[in-house]
């Protein structure tokens, strides 16, 4: 359907595309910042009443979240995090103190406490925590709604088929809006690592974030076009552009249908080479949709997500529950459970890690785990309990740089296993422990690591950053971040060759595995499995099923002999075009 708004001039905005897809529709602005609650001080005699209003707000707010959770289906874990946040003493006691000591009215007390917590997140200076502010704001709003009878929920009046335009959206909003048939999300702020972005991808709703100046130009009812892959947003589109987007949307739908037809077919090359295609998941809820899209298992569970959004370290029971949910959801398919990879860009208030000058080179991954042994022990105990109930799990260690680190964690695994046995609890029959190859040091001691590890999983997101000295989150050097740099390809080839010579399987779980244009390279390098976000599974399989493994090997032989990434890119482009895969 072409969508034109002739009255106003066309306005094109650019943000960051975080969930692909083309959407056309009418804007619905959700702007919470316009909502105001009366602020006033209360008399000493009214403090008791205001504290009771807070109690009511908590009880009604809790009910609202529980109801939302019941409707959230497989995404209910995020609402669970909101419920935990609602009970956090920082929030509960903070609001009570604002009433009792500052004598603020209940609404003002809630707003002031939410602002204080948001300021603390800001002070941590970390992108992840900045993004968590929208979660606290969401919880605060449920409380404020409970206080003010008759104030509509900001997202409740959104029409089916609208494109939601907002300053920021919380994951709770994303869930509520997806149930209302919203066509796309566009926000002014946010980051690609936010839960909202992750959810938009998981829910297949095109989304663009960091679209500056959006609310200055957009009003409810305006015609809008969204390209969630390229991060483009067009307000009041011209007839020409509308027609172009309509063609793109039709093309996208046809392609998705074509790819979906292959979901049940094996990931096998025309000359019979099977490559295991796996999903990367951050929360257990992602497992069902991944299997539905053809995932043969989970190649990477980023367990550190359980530590985010909270101020206390998860218990062994929480780890057990999350891991068991993944193992059970896979119904016998394999799952690789990574111990927490916190530090660098993923900080958890619960870990109280130090502020570092150079966090990517600091206390990260297994280094942090060995420095905070109790947290790691608790996680291992939870994983072992889940693996005792389900035999399809294996453990993966992030950021390994030495044999000693692997041995140290293996010793903890053995001790935790012995403790479970001593307490009469079941223990897993086998506990395969693998290592991530993400550091150049790990690449060059791959032979020694094969002696102490059962399998390898290569994390190219970090391996590229550490090989090329390019911060993976720094937009100033993003153009230099290059998976096809010959240094990267030679390192990858070395790791795969060593692993296979020593009888170890080796998978790839960085974003490189998710890029269909790079699939011939991953295939030719000889990886046994490729693990990626669910949304990429079908496109990668499409290429695999059309590219011979022996051609891919010859292609990689040529590529590693080249001296520049640009030349390698040309070779790859020609090889894809020759097989009709030019638009992959
Ligand atoms: C990687 O580094 O490639 C990887 C998969 O780990 P993460 O992206 O979680 O650092
Ligand atoms: Mg990594």
mmCIF file of C-alpha atoms and ligand atoms in Angstrom, residues 338 341 364 436 438 459 461-462 472, ligand 2:
data_model
loop_
_atom_site.group_PDB
_atom_site.id
_atom_site.type_symbol
_atom_site.label_atom_id
_atom_site.label_comp_id
_atom_site.label_asym_id
_atom_site.label_seq_id
_atom_site.Cartn_x
_atom_site.Cartn_y
_atom_site.Cartn_z
ATOM 1 C CA UNK A 338 28.529 -19.749 28.749
ATOM 2 C CA UNK A 341 30.955 -12.639 30.464
ATOM 3 C CA UNK A 364 36.246 -9.190 32.043
ATOM 4 C CA UNK A 436 35.982 -19.325 23.693
ATOM 5 C CA UNK A 438 38.482 -14.535 21.487
ATOM 6 C CA UNK A 459 33.986 -15.358 19.332
ATOM 7 C CA UNK A 461 33.200 -10.070 17.858
ATOM 8 C CA UNK A 462 36.036 -9.927 20.335
ATOM 9 C CA UNK A 472 33.953 -2.963 18.840
HETATM 10 MG MG1 LIG B 2 33.004 -12.100 23.261
#
